[in-house]
PDB file of N, CA, C and O in Angstrom:
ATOM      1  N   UNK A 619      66.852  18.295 -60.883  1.00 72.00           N
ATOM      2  CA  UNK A 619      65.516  18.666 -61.218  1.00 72.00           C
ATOM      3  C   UNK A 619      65.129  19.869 -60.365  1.00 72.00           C
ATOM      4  O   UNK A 619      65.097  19.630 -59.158  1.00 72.00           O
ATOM      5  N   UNK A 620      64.867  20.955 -60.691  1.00 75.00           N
ATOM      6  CA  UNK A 620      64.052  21.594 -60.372  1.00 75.00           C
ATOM      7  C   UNK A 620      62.646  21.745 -59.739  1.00 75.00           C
ATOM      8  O   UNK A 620      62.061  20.782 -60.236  1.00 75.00           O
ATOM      9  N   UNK A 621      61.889  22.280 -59.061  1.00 78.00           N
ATOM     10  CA  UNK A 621      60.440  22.129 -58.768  1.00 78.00           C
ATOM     11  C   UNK A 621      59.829  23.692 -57.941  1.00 78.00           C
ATOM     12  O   UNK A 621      60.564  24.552 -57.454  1.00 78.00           O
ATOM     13  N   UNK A 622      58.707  23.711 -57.965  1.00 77.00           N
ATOM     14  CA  UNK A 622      58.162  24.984 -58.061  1.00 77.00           C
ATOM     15  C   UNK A 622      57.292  25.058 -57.033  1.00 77.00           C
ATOM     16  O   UNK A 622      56.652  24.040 -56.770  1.00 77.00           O
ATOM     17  N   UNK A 623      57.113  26.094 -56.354  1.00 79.00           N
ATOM     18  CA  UNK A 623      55.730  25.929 -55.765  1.00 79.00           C
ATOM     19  C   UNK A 623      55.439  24.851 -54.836  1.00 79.00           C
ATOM     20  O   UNK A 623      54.394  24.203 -54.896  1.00 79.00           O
ATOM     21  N   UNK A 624      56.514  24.619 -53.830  1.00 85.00           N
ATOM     22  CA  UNK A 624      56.594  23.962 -52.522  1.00 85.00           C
ATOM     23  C   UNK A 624      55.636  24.712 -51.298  1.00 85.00           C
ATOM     24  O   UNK A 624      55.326  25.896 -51.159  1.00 85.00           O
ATOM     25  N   UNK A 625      55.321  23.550 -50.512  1.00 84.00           N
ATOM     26  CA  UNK A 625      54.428  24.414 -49.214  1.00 84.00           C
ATOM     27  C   UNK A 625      55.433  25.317 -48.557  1.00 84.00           C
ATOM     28  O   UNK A 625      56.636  25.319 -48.820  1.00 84.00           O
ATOM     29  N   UNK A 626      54.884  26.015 -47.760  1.00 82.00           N
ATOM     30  CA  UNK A 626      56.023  27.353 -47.402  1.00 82.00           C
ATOM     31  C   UNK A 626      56.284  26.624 -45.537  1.00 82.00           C
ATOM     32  O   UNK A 626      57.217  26.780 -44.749  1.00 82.00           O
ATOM     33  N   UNK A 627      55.343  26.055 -45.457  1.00 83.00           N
ATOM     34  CA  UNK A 627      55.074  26.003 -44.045  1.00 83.00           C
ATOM     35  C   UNK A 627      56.093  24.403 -43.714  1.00 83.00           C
ATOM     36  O   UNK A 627      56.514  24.022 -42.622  1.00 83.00           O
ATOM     37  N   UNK A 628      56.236  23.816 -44.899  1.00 87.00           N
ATOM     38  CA  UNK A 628      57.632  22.765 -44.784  1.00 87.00           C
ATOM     39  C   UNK A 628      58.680  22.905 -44.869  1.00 87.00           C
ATOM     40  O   UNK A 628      59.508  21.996 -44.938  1.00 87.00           O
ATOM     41  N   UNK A 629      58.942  24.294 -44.890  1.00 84.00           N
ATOM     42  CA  UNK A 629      60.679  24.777 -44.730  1.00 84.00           C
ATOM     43  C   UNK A 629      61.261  24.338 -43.807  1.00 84.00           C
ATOM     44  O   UNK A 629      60.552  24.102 -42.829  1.00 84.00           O
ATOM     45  N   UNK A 630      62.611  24.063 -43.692  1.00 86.00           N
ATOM     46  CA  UNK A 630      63.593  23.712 -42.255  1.00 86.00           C
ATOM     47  C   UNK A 630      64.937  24.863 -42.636  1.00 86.00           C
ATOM     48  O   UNK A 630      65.598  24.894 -43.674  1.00 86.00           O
ATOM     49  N   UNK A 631      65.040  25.608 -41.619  1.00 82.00           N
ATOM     50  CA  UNK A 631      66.384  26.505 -42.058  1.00 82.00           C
ATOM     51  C   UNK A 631      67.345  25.643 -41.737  1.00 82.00           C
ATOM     52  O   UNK A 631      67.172  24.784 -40.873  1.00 82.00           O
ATOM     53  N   UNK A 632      68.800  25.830 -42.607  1.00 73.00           N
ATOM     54  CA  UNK A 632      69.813  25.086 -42.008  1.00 73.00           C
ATOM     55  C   UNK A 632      70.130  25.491 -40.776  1.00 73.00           C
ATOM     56  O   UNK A 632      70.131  26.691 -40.502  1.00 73.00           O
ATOM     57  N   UNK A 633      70.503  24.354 -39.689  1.00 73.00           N
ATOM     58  CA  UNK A 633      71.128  24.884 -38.925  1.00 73.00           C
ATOM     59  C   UNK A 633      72.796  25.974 -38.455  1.00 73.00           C
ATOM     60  O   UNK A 633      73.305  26.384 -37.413  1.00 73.00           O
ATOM     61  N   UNK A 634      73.065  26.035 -39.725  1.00 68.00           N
ATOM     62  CA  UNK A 634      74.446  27.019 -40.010  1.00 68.00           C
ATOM     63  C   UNK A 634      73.847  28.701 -39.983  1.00 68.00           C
ATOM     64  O   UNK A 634      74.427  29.609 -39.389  1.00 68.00           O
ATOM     65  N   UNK A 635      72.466  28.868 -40.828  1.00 68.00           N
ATOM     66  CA  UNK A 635      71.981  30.010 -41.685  1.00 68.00           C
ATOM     67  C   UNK A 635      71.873  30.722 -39.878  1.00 68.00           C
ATOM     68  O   UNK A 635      71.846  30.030 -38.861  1.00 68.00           O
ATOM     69  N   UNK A 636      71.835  32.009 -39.925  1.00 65.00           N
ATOM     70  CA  UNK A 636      70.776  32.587 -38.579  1.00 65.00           C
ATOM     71  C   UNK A 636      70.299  33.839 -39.305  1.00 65.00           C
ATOM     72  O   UNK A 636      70.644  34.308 -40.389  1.00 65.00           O
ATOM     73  N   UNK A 637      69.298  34.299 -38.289  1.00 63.00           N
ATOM     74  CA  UNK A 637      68.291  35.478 -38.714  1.00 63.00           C
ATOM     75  C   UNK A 637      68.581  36.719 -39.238  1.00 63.00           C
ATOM     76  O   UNK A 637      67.843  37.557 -39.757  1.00 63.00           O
ATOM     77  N   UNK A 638      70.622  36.706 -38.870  1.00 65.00           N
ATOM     78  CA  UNK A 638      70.872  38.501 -39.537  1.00 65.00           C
ATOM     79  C   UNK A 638      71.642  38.307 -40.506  1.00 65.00           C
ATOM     80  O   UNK A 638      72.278  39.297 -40.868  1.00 65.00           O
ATOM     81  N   UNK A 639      71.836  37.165 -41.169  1.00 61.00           N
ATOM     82  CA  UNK A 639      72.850  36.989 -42.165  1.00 61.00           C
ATOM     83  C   UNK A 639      71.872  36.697 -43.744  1.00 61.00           C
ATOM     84  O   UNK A 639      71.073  35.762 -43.701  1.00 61.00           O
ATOM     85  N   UNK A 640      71.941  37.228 -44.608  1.00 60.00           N
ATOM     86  CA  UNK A 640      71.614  37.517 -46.055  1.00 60.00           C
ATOM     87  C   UNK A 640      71.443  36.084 -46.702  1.00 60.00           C
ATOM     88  O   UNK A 640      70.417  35.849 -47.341  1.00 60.00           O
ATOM     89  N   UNK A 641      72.097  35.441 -46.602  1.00 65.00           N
ATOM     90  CA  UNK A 641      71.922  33.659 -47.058  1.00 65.00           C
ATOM     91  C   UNK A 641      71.479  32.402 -46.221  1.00 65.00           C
ATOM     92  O   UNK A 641      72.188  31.883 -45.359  1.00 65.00           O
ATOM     93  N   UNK A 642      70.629  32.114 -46.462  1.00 79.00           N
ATOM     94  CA  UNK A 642      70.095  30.737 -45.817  1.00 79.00           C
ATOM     95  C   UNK A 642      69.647  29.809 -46.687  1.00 79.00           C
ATOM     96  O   UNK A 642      69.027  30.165 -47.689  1.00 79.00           O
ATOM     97  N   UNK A 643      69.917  28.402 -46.405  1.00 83.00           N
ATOM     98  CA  UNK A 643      69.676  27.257 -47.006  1.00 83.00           C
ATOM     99  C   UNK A 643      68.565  26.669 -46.379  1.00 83.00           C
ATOM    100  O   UNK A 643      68.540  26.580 -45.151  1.00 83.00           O
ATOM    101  N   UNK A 644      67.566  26.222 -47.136  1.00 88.00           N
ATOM    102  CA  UNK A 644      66.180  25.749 -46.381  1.00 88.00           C
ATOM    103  C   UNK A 644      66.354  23.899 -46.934  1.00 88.00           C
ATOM    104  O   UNK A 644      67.007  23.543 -47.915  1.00 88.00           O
ATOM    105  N   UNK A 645      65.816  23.252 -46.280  1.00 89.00           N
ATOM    106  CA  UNK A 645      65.323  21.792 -46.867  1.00 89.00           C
ATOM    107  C   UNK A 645      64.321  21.320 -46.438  1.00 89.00           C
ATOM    108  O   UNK A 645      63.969  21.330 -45.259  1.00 89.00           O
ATOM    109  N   UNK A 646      63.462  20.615 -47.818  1.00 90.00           N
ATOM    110  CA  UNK A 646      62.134  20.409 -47.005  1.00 90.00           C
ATOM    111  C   UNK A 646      62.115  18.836 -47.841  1.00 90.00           C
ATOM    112  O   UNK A 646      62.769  18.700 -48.874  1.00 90.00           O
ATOM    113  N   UNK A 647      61.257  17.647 -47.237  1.00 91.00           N
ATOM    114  CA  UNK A 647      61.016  16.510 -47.816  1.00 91.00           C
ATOM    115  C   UNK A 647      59.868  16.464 -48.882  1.00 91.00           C
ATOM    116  O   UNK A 647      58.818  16.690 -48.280  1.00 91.00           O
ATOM    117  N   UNK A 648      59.643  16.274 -50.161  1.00 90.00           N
ATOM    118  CA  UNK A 648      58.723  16.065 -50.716  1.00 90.00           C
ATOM    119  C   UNK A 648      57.642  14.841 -51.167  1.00 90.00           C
ATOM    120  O   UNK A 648      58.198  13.852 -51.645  1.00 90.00           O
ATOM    121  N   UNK A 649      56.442  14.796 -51.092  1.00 88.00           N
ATOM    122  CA  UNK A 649      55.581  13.997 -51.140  1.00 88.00           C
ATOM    123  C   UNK A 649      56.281  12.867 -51.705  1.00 88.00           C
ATOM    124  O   UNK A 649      56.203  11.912 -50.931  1.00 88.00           O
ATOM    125  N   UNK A 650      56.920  12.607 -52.727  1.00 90.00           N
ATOM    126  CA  UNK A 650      57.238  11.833 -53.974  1.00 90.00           C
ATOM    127  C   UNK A 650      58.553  11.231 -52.925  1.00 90.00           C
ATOM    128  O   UNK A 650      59.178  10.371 -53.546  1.00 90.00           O
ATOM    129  N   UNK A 651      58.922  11.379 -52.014  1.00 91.00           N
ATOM    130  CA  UNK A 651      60.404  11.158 -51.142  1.00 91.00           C
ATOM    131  C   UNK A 651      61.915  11.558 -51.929  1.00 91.00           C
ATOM    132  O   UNK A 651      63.023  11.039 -52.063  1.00 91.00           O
ATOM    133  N   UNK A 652      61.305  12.649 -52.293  1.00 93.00           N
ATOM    134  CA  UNK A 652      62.739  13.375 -52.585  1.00 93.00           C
ATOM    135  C   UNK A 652      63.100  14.336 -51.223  1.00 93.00           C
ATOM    136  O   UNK A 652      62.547  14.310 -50.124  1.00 93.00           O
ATOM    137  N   UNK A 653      64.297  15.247 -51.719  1.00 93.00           N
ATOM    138  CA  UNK A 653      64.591  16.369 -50.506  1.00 93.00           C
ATOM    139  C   UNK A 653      64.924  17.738 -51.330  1.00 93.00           C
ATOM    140  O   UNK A 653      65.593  17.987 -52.333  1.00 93.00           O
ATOM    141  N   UNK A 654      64.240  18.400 -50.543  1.00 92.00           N
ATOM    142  CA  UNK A 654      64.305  19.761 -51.735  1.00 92.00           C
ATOM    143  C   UNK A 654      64.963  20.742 -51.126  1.00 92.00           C
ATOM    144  O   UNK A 654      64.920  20.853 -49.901  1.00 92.00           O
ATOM    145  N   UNK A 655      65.720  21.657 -51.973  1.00 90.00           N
ATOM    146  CA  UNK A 655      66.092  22.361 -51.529  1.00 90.00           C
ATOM    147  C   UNK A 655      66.482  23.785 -51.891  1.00 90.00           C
ATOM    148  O   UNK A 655      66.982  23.730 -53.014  1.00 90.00           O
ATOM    149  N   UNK A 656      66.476  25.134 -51.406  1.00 88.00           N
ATOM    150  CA  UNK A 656      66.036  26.115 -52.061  1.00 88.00           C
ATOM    151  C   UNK A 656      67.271  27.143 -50.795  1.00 88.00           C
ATOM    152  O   UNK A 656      68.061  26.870 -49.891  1.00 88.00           O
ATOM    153  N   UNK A 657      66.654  28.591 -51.623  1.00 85.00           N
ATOM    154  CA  UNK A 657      67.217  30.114 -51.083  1.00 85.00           C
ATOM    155  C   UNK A 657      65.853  30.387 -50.547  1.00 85.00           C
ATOM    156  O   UNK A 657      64.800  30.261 -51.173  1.00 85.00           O
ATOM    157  N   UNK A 658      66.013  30.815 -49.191  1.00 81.00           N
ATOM    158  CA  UNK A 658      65.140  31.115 -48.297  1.00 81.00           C
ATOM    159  C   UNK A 658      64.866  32.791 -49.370  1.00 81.00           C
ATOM    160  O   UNK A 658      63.815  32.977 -49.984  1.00 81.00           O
ATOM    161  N   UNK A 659      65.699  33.514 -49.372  1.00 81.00           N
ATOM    162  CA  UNK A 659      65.495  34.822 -50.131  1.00 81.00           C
ATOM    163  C   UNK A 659      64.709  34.472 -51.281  1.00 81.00           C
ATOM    164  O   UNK A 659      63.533  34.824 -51.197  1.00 81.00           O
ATOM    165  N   UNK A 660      65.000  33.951 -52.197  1.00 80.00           N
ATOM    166  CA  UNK A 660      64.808  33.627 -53.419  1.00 80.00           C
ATOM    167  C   UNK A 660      63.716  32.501 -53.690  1.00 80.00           C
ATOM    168  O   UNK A 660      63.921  31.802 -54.682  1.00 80.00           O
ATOM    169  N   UNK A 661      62.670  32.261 -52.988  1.00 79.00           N
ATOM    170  CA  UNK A 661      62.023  30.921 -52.873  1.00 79.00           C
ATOM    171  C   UNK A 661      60.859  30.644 -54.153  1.00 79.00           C
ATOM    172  O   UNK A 661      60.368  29.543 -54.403  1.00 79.00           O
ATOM    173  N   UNK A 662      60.537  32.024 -54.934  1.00 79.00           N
ATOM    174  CA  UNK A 662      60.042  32.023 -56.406  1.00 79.00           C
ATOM    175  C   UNK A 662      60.639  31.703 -57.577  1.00 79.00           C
ATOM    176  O   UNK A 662      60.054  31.842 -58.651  1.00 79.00           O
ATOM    177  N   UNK A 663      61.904  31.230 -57.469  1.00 83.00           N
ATOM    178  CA  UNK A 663      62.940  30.715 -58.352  1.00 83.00           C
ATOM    179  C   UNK A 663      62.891  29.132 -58.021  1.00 83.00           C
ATOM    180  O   UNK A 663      63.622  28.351 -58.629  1.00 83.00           O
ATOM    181  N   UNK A 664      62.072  28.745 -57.114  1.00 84.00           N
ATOM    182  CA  UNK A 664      61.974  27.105 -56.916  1.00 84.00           C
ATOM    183  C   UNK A 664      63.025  26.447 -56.428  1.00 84.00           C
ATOM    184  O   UNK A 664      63.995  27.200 -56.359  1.00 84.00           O
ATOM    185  N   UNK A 665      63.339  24.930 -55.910  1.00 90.00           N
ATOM    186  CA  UNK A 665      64.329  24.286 -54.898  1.00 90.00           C
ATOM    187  C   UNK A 665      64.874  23.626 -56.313  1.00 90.00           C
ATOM    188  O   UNK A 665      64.559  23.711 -57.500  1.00 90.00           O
ATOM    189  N   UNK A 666      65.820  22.955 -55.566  1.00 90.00           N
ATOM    190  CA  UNK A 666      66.777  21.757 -56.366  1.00 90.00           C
ATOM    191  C   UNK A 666      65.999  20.997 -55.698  1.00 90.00           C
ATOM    192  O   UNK A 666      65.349  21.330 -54.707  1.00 90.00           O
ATOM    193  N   UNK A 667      66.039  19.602 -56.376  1.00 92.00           N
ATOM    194  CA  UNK A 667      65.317  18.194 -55.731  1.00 92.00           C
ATOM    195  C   UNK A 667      66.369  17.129 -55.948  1.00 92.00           C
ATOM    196  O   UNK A 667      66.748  16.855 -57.087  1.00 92.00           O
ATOM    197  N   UNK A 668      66.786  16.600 -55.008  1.00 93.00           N
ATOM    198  CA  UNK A 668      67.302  15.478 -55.185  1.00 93.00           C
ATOM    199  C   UNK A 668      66.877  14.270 -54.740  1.00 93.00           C
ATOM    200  O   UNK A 668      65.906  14.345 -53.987  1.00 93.00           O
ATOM    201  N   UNK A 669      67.301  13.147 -54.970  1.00 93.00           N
ATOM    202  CA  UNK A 669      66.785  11.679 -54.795  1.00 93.00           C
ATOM    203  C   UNK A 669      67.286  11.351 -52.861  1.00 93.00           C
ATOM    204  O   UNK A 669      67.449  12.443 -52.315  1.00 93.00           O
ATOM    205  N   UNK A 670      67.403  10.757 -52.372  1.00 91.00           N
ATOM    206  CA  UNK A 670      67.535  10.466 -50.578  1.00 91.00           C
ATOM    207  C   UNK A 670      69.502   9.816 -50.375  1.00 91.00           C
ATOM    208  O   UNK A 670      70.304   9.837 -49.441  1.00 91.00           O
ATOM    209  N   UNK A 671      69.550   9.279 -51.916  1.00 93.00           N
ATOM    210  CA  UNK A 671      70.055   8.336 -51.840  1.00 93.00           C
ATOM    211  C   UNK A 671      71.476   9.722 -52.094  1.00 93.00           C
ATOM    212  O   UNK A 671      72.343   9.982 -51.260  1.00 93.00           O
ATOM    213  N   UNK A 672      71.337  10.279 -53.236  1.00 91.00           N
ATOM    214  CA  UNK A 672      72.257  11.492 -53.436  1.00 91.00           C
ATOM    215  C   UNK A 672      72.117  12.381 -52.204  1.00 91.00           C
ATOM    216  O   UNK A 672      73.159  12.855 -51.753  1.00 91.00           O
ATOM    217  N   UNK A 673      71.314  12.578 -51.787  1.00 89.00           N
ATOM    218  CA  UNK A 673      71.311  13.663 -50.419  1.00 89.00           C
ATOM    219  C   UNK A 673      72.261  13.503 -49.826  1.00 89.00           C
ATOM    220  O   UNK A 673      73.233  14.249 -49.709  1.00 89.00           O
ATOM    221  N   UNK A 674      71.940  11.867 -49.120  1.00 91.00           N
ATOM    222  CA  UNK A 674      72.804  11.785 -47.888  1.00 91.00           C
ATOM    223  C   UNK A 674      74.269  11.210 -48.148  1.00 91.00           C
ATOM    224  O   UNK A 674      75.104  11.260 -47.245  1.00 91.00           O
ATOM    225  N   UNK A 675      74.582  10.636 -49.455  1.00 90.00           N
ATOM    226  CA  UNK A 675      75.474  10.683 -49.922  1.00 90.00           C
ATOM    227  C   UNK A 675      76.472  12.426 -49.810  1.00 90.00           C
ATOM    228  O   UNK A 675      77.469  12.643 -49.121  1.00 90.00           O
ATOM    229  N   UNK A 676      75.927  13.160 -50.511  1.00 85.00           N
ATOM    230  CA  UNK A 676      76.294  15.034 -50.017  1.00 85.00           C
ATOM    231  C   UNK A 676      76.661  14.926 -48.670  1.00 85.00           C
ATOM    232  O   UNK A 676      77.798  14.986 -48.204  1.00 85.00           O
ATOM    233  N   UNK A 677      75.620  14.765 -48.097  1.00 86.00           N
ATOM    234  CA  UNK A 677      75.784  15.514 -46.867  1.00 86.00           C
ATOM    235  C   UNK A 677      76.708  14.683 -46.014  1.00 86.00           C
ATOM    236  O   UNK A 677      77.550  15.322 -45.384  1.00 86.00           O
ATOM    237  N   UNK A 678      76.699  12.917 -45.835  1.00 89.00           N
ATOM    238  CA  UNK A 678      78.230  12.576 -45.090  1.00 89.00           C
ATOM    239  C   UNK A 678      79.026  12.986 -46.066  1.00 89.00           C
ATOM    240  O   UNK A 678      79.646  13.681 -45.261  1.00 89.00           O
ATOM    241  N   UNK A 679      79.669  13.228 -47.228  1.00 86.00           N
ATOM    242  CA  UNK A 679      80.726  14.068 -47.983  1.00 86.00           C
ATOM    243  C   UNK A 679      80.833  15.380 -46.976  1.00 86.00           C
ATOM    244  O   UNK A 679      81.823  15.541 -46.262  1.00 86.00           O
ATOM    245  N   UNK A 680      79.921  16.131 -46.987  1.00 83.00           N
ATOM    246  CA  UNK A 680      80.333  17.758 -46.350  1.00 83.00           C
ATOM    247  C   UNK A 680      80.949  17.659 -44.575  1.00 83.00           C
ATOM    248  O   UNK A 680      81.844  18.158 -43.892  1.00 83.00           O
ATOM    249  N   UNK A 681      79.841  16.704 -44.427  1.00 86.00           N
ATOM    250  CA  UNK A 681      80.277  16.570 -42.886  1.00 86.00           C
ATOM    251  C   UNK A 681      81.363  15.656 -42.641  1.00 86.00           C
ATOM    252  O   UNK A 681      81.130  15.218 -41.514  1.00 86.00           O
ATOM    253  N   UNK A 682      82.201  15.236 -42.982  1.00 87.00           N
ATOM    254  CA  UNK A 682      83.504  14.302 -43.114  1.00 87.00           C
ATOM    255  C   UNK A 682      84.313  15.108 -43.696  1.00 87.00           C
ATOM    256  O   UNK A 682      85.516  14.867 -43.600  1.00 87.00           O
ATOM    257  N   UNK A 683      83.783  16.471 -44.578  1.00 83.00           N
ATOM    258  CA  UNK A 683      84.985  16.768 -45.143  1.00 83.00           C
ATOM    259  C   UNK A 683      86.034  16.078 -45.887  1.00 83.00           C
ATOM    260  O   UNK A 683      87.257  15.974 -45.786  1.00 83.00           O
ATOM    261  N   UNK A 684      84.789  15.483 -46.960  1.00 79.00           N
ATOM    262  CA  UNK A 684      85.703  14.661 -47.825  1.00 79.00           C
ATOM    263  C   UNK A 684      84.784  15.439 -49.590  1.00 79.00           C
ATOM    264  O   UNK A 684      84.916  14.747 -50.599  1.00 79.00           O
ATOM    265  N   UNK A 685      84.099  16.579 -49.695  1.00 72.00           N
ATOM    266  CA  UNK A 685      83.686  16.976 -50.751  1.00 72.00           C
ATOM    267  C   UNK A 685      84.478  17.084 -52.039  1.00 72.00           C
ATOM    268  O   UNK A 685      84.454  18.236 -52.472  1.00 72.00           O
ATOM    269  N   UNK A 686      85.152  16.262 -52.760  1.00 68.00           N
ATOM    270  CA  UNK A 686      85.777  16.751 -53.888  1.00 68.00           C
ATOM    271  C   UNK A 686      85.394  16.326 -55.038  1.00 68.00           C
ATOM    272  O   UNK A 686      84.329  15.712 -54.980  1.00 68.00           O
ATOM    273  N   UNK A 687      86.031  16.449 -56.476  1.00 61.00           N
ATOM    274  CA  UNK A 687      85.896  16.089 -57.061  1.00 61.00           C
ATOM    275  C   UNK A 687      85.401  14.680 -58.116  1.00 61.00           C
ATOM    276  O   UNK A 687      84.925  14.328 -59.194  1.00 61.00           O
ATOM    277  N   UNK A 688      86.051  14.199 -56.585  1.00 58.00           N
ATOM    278  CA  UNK A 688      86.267  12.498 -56.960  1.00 58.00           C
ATOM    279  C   UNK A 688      84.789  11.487 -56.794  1.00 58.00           C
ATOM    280  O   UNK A 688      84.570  10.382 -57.290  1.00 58.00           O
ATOM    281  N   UNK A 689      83.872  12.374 -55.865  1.00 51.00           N
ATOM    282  CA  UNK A 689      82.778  11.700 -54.976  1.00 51.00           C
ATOM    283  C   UNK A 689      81.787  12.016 -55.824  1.00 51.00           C
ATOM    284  O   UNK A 689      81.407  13.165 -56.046  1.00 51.00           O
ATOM    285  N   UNK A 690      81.171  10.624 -56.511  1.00 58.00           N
ATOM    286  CA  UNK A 690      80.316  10.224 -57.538  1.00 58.00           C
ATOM    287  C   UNK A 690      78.954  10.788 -56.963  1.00 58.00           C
ATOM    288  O   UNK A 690      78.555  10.301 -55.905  1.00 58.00           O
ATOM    289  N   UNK A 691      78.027  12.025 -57.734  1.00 57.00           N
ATOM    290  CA  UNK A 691      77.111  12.327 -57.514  1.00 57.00           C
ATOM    291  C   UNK A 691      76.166  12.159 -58.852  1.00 57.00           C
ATOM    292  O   UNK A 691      76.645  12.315 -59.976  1.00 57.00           O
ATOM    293  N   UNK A 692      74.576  11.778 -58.601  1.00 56.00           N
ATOM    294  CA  UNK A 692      74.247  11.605 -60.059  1.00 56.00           C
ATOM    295  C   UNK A 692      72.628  12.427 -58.952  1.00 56.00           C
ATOM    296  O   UNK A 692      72.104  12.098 -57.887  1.00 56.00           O
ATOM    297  N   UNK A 693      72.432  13.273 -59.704  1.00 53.00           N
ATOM    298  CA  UNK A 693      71.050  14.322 -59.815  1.00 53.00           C
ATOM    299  C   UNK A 693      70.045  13.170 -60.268  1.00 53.00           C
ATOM    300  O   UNK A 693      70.130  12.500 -61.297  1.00 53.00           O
ATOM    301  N   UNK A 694      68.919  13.076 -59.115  1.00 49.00           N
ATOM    302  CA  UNK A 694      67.869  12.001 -58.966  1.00 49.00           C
ATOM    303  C   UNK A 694      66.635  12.095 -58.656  1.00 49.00           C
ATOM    304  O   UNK A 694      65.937  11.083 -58.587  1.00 49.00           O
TER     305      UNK A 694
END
């Protein structure tokens, strides 16, 4: 899902992104308890939203370094 028109002042930069590099990943929590997420550049094109449960599912995948094909994700 998509969503539009997030507060600006609930951004979190990733901690990977820094200040002289062209790409940054922002995440912010939304009212509804999703986690949103967007292009710091690009932030009029709106975040991805996902459910808590898919988030953190992602994110131990990335940080274990186990991201592939196989690891059941469903958009929530």
């Amino acid at each position: 899902m998509r969503r539009l028109n997030l507060p600006e002042q609930a951004w979190r930069k990733s901690s990977y992104s820094d200040d002289e590099g062209p790409a940054c990943v922002e995440a912010q929590p939304t009212p509804d308890a999703q986690v949103a997420i967007g292009d710091s550049k690009s932030r009029p094109r709106g975040a991805l939203v996902f459910g808590p449960l898919t988030w953190a599912t992602f994110v131990r995948a990335v940080t274990r370094d186990q991201l592939t094909t196989t690891v059941p994700f469903m958009v929530g």
